[in-house]
Short mmCIF file of C-alpha atoms in Angstrom, two decimals:
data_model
loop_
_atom_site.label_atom_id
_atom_site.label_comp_id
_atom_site.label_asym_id
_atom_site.label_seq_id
_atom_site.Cartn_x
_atom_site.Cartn_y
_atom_site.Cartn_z
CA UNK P 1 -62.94 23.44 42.68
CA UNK P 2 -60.90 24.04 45.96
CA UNK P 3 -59.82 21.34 47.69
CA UNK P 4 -60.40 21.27 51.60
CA UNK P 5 -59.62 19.89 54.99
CA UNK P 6 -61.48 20.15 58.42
CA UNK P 7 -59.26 19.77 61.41
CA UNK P 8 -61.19 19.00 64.76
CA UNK P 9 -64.71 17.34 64.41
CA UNK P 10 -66.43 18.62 67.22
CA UNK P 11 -70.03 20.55 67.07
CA UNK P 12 -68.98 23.60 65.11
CA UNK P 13 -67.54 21.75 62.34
CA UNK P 14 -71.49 20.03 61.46
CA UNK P 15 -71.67 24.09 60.36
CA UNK P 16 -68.62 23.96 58.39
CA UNK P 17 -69.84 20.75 56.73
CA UNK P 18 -72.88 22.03 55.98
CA UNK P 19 -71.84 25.52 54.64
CA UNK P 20 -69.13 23.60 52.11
CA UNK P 21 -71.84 20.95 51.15
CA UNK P 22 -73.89 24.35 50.52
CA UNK P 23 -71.31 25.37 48.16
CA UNK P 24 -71.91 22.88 45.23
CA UNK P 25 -68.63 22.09 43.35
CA UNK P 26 -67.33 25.22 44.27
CA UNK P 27 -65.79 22.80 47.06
CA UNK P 28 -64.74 18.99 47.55
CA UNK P 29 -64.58 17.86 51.39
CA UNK P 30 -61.18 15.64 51.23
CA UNK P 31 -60.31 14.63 54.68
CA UNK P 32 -61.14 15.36 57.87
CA UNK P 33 -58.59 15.20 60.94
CA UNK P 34 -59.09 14.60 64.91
CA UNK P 35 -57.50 13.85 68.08
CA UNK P 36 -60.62 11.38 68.52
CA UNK P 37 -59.79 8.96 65.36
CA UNK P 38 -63.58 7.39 66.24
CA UNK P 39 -65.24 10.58 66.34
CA UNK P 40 -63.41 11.61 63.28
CA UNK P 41 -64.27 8.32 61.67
CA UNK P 42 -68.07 9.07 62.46
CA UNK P 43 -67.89 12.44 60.97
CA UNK P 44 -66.46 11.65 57.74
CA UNK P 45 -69.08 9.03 57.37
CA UNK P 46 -71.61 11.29 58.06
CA UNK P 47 -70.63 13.62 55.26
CA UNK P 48 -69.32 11.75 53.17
CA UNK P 49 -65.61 12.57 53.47
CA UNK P 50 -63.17 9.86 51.82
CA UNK P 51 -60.16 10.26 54.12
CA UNK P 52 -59.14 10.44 57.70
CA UNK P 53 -56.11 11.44 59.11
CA UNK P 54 -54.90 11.25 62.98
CA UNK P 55 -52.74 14.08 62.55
CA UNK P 56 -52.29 17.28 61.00
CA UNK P 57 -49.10 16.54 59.52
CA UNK P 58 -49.84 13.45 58.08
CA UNK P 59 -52.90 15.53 56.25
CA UNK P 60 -50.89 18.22 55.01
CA UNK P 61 -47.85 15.95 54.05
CA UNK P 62 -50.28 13.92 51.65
CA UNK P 63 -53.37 15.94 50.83
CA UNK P 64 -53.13 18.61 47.74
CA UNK P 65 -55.38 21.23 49.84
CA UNK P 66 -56.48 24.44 49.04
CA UNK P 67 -58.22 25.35 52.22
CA UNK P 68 -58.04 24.29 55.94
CA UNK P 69 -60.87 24.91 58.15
CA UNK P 70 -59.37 24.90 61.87
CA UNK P 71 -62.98 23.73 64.02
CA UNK P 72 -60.42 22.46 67.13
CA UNK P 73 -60.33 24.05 70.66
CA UNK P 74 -58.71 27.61 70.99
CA UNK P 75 -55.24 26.79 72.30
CA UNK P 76 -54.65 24.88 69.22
CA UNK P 77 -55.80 27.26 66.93
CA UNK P 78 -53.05 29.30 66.01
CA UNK P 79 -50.02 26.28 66.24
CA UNK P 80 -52.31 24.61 63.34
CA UNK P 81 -52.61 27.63 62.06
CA UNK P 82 -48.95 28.54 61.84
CA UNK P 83 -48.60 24.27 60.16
CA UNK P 84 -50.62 25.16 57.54
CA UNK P 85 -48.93 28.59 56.41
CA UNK P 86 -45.70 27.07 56.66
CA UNK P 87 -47.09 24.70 53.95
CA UNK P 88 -48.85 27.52 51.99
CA UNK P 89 -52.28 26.10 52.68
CA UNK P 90 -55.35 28.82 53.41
CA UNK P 91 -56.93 29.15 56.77
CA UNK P 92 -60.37 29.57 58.09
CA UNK P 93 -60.34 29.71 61.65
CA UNK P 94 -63.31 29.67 64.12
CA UNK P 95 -62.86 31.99 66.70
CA UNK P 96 -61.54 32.86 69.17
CA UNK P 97 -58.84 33.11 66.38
CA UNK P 98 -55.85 32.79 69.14
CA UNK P 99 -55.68 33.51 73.00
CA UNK P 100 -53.71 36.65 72.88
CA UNK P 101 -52.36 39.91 70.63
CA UNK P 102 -49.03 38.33 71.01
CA UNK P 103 -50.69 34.88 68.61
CA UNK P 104 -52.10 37.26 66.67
CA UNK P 105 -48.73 39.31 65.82
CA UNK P 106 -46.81 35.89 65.50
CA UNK P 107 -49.82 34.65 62.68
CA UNK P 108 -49.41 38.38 60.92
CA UNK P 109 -45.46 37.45 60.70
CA UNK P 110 -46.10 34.19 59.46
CA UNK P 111 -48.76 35.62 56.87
CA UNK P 112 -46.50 37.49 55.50
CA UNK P 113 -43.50 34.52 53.97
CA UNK P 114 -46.40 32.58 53.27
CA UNK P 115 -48.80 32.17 50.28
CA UNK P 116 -51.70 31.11 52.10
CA UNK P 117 -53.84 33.26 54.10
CA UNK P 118 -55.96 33.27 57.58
CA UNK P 119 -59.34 34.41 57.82
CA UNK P 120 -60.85 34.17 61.05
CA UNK P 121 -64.91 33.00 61.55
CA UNK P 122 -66.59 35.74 61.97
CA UNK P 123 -69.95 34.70 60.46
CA UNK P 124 -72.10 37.43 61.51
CA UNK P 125 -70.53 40.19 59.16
CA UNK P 126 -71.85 38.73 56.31
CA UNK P 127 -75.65 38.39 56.51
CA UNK P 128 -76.96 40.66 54.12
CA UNK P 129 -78.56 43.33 56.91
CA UNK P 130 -75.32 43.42 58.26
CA UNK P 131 -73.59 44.09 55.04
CA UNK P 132 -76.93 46.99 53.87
CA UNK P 133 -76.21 48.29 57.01
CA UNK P 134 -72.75 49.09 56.40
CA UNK P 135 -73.12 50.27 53.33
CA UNK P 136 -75.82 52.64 54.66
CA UNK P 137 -73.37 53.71 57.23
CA UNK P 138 -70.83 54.66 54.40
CA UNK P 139 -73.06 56.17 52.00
CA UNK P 140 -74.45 58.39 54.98
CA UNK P 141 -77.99 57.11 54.62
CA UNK P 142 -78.20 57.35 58.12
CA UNK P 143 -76.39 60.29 59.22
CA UNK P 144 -73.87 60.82 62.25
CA UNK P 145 -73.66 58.19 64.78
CA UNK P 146 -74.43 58.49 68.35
CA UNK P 147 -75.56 56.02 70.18
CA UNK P 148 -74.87 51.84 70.25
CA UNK P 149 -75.60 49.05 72.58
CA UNK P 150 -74.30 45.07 71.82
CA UNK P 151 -76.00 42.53 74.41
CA UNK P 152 -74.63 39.04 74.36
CA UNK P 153 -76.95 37.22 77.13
CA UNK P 154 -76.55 33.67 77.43
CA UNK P 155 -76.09 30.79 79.66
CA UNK P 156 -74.12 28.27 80.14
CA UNK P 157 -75.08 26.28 83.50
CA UNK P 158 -72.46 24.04 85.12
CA UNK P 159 -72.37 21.51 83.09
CA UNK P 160 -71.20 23.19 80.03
CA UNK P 161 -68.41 23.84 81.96
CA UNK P 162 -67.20 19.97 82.75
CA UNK P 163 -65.50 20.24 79.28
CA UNK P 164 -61.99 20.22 80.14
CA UNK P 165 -61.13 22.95 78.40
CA UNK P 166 -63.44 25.25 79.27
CA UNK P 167 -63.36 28.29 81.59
CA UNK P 168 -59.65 28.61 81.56
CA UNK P 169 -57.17 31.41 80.86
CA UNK P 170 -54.59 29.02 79.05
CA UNK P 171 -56.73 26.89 77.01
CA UNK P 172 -60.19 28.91 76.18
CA UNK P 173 -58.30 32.24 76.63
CA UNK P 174 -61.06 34.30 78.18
CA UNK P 175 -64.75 33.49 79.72
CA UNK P 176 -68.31 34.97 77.72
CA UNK P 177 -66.37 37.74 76.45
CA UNK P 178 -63.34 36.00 74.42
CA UNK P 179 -65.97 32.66 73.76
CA UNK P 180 -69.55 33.89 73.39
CA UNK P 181 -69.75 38.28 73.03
CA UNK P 182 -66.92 38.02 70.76
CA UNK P 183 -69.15 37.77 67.67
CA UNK P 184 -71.75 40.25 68.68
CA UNK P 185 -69.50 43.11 69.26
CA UNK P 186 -66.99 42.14 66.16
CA UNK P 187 -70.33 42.93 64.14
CA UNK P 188 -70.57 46.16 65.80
CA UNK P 189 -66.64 47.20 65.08
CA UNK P 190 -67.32 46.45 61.88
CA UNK P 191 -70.25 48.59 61.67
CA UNK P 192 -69.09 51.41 63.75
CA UNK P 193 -65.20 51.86 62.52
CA UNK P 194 -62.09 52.20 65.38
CA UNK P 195 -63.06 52.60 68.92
CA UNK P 196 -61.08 54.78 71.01
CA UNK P 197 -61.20 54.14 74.61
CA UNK P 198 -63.08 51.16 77.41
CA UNK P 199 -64.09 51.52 80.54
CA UNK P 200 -64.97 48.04 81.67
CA UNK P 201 -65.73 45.60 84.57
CA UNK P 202 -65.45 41.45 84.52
CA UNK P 203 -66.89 39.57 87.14
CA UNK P 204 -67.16 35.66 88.33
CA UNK P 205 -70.62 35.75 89.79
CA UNK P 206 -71.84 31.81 89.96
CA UNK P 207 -69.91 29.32 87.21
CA UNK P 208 -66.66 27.94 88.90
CA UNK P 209 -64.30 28.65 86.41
CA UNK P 210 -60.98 30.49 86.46
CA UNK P 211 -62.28 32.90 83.85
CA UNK P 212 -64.65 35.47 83.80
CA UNK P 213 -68.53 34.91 83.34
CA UNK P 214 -69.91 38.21 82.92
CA UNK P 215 -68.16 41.28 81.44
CA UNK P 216 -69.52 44.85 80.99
CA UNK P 217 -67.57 47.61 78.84
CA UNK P 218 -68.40 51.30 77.93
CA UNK P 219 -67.00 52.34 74.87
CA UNK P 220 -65.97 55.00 73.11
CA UNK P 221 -65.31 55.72 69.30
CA UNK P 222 -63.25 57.22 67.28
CA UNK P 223 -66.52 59.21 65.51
CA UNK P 224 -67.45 60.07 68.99
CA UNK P 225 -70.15 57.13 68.99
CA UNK P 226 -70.79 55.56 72.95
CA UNK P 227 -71.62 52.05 73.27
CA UNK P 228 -72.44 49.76 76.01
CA UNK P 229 -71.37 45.93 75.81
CA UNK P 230 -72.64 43.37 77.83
CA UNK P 231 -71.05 39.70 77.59
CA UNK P 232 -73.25 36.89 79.91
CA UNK P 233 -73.38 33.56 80.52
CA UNK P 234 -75.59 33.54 83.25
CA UNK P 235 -79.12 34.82 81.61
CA UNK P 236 -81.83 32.47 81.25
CA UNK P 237 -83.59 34.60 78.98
CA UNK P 238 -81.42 34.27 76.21
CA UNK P 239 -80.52 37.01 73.74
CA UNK P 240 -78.49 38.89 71.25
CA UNK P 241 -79.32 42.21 70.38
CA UNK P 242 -77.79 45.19 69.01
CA UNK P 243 -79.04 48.56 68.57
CA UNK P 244 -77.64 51.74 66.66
CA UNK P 245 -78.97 55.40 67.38
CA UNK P 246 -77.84 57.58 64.17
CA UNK P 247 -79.19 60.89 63.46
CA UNK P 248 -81.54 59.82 61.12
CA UNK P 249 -82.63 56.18 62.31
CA UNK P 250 -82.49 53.51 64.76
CA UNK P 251 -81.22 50.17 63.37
CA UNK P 252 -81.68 47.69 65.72
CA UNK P 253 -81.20 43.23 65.31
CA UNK P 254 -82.05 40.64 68.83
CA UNK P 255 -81.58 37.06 67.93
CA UNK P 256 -79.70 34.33 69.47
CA UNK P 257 -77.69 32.26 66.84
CA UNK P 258 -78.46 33.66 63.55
CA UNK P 259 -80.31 36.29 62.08
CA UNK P 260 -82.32 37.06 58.63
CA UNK P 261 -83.90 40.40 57.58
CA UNK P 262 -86.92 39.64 60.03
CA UNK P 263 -84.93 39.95 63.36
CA UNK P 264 -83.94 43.81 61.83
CA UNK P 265 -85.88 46.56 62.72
CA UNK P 266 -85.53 50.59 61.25
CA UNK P 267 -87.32 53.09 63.34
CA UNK P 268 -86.42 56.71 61.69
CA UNK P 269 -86.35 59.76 63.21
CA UNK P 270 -88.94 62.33 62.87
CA UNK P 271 -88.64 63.36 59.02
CA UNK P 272 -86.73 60.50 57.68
CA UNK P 273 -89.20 57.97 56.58
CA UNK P 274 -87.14 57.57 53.72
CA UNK P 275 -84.36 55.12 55.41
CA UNK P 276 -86.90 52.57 55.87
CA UNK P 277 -87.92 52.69 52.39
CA UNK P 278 -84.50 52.25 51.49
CA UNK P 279 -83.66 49.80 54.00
CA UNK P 280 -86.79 47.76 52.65
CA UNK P 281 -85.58 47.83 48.91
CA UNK P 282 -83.24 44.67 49.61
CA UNK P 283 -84.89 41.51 51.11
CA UNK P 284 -83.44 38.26 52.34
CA UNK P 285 -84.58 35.29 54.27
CA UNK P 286 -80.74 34.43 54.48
CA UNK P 287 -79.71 33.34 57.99
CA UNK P 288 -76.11 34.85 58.93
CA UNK P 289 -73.81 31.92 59.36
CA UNK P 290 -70.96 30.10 57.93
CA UNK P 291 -72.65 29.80 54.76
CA UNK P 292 -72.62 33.43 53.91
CA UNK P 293 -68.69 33.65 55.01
CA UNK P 294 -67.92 31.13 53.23
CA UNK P 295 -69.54 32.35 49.73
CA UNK P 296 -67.18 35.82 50.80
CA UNK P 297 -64.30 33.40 51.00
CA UNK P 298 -64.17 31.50 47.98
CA UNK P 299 -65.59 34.49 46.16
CA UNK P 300 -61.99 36.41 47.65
CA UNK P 301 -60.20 33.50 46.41
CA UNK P 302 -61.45 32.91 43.06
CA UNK P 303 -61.07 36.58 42.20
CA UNK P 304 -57.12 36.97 43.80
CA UNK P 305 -58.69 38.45 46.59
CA UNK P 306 -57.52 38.70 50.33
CA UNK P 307 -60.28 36.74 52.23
CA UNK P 308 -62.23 38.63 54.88
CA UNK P 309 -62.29 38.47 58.01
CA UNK P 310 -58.37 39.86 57.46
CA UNK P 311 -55.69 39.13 60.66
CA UNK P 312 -55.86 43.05 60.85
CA UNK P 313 -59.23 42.93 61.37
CA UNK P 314 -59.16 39.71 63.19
CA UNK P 315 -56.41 42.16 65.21
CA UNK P 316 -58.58 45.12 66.01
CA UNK P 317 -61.20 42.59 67.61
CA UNK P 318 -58.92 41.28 69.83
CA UNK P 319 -57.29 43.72 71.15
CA UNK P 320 -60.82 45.32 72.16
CA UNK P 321 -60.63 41.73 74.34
CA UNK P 322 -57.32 42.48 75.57
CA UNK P 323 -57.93 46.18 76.08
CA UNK P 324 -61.53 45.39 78.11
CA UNK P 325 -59.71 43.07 80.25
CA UNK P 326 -56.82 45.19 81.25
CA UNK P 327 -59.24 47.75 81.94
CA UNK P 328 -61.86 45.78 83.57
CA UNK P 329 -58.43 43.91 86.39
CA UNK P 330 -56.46 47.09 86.36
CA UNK P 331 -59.83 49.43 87.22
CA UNK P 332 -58.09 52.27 84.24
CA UNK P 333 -59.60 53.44 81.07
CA UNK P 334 -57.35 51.42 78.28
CA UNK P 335 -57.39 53.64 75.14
CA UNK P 336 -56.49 51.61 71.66
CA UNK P 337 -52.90 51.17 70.88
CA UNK P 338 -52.14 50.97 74.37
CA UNK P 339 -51.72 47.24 75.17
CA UNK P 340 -47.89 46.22 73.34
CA UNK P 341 -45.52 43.92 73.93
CA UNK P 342 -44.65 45.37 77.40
CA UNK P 343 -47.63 45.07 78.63
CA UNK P 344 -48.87 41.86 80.74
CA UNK P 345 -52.40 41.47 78.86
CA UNK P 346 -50.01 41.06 75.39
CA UNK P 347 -49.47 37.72 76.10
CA UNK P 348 -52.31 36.76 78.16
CA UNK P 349 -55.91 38.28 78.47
CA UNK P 350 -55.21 37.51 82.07
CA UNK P 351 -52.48 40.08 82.32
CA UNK P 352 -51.98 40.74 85.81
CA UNK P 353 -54.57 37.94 87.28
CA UNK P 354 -58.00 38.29 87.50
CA UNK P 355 -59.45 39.91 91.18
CA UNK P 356 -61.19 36.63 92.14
CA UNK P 357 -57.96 34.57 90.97
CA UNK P 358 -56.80 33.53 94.96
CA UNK P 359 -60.57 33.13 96.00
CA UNK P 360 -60.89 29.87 93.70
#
């Protein structure tokens, strides 16, 4: 049984909760920790957690943990991070994993003299279309690649945006695209392998925030697969929807939160009705969530594993943030392996300032 901690008790770590109850006694719940000791206090009632602890130090100094799940605010994300590697202690951390390539480097450094390890929430991967579809991909079920769209359209009205921490550079890191998108299009690098090159644009249209709140980015892969990603908070209609044109299909998934088998359609091409028959073999009503990421997990740990989602994956996904950014406040194409340490959207996915920056 591994022993774990939730830091930060806001409204993503009810999922958390949930997913270890889920788990059986795979998992014990030991103590929770929050900034808010009353809201922490309410949570650990609520599911039945036996200790609370106002800081993180004082939980790591006197817990025996096996696993930390880090539910906080970004800009604390990788500094609690960093605590618990020092003390050997595993890491799940909801995303946005850090606010910049640079956190992410300084995490991979600390990885490395530590035993524990950090895998970032990435929940999406693992719902079993998502993980068929891969292994379609890979088998070459569904021939060459050509084609891909990923279409996070949400909103967020005003309100949403009172949250102090919200809609800023140094403390959410990015707008829709580093907060909302991010999961949508990690599901589609994982699906379609490196990308190559962006073309992008960011915009503040309406929300009066620093950041962005709409993003658009045309990519290109390393197979020679286009995409188009769209990243919105301003959409009433809500949606999230991918689609993939191969040779010998189209695979195509719109939900909003979640998805199971149901939200999956497989159209083939002309002379390839057998991909849907072997798309159909598997069923599952499992929802994608935390759930399914966490059964990766534990299954990583119990077998000497490294846990997915990796910091080099967790890497590659960010630095399609940083590179759409730069690309989107510089007006250039940014090809991968571009943005290092010298340049300004290392550090920050602000880089240079965003365009509307001195019209706030």
């Amino acid at each position: 049984m591994r022993r774990v901690a939730i830091v930060g008790t806001g409204a993503i770590a009810s999922a958390h909760a949930e997913a270890l109850r889920a788990a059986g006694d795979r998992v014990e719940l030991v103590a929770v920790v929050d900034v808010d000791e009353q809201r922490a206090r309410e949570f650990a009632q609520e599911w039945d957690v036996p200790r609370v602890h106002s800081r993180p130090a004082a939980l790591l100094d006197t817990e025996d943990l096996d696993v930390v799940h880090i539910c906080t605010p970004p800009r604390a994300h990788v500094p609690l991070a960093l605590e618990c590697l020092a003390a050997d202690v595993n890491v799940l951390v909801e995303k946005p994993p850090a606010l910049s390539l640079s956190e992410i480097d300084t995490l991979i450094a600390a990885e490395r003299v530590s035993a524990g390890r950090v895998a970032t929430v990435f929940q999406h991967r693992f719902g079993p279309a998502a993980i068929r579809l891969r292994r379609m991909v890979a088998e070459g079920v569904l021939g060459r690649s050509f084609v891909a769209k990923c279409d996070t359209l949400w909103y967020r009205g005003d309100a949403y945006f009172d949250v102090p921490w919200r809609g800023s550079w140094d403390s959410e890191g990015g707008g829709p695209t580093m907060g909302h998108g991010i999961h949508q299009f990690d599901l589609l690098l994982s699906v379609l392998g490196p990308w190559q090159e962006i073309r992008a644009v960011a915009a503040r249209q309406a929300r009066d925030v620093a950041t962005e709140d709409v993003s658009m980015a045309l990519v290109t892969f390393a197979d020679g697969t286009v995409a188009s990603v769209i990243n919105s908070v301003l959409s009433p209609r809500e949606t999230s929807e991918l689609r993939f044109d191969f040779e010998r299909a189209t695979v195509e998934v719109e939900h909003l939160y979640g998805y199971t088998d149901a939200h999956w359609t497989v159209t083939p091409a002309p002379g390839h009705d057998e991909v849907v028959a072997l798309w159909r073999e598997e069923r599952s009503g499992m929802v994608s969530g935390h759930r399914c990421q966490l059964t990766a997990f534990l299954d990583a740990l119990d077998s000497g594993e490294t846990p997915p989602v990796t910091l080099a994956d967790t890497r590659n996904t960010m630095e399609f943030i940083a590179a759409l950014y730069a690309s989107a406040f510089t007006g250039t194409v940014v090809k991968a392996g571009q943005i290092g340490p010298d340049s300004p959207f290392y550090a920050t996915m602000e880089g240079i300032g965003a365009p509307w920056a001195n019209a706030r």
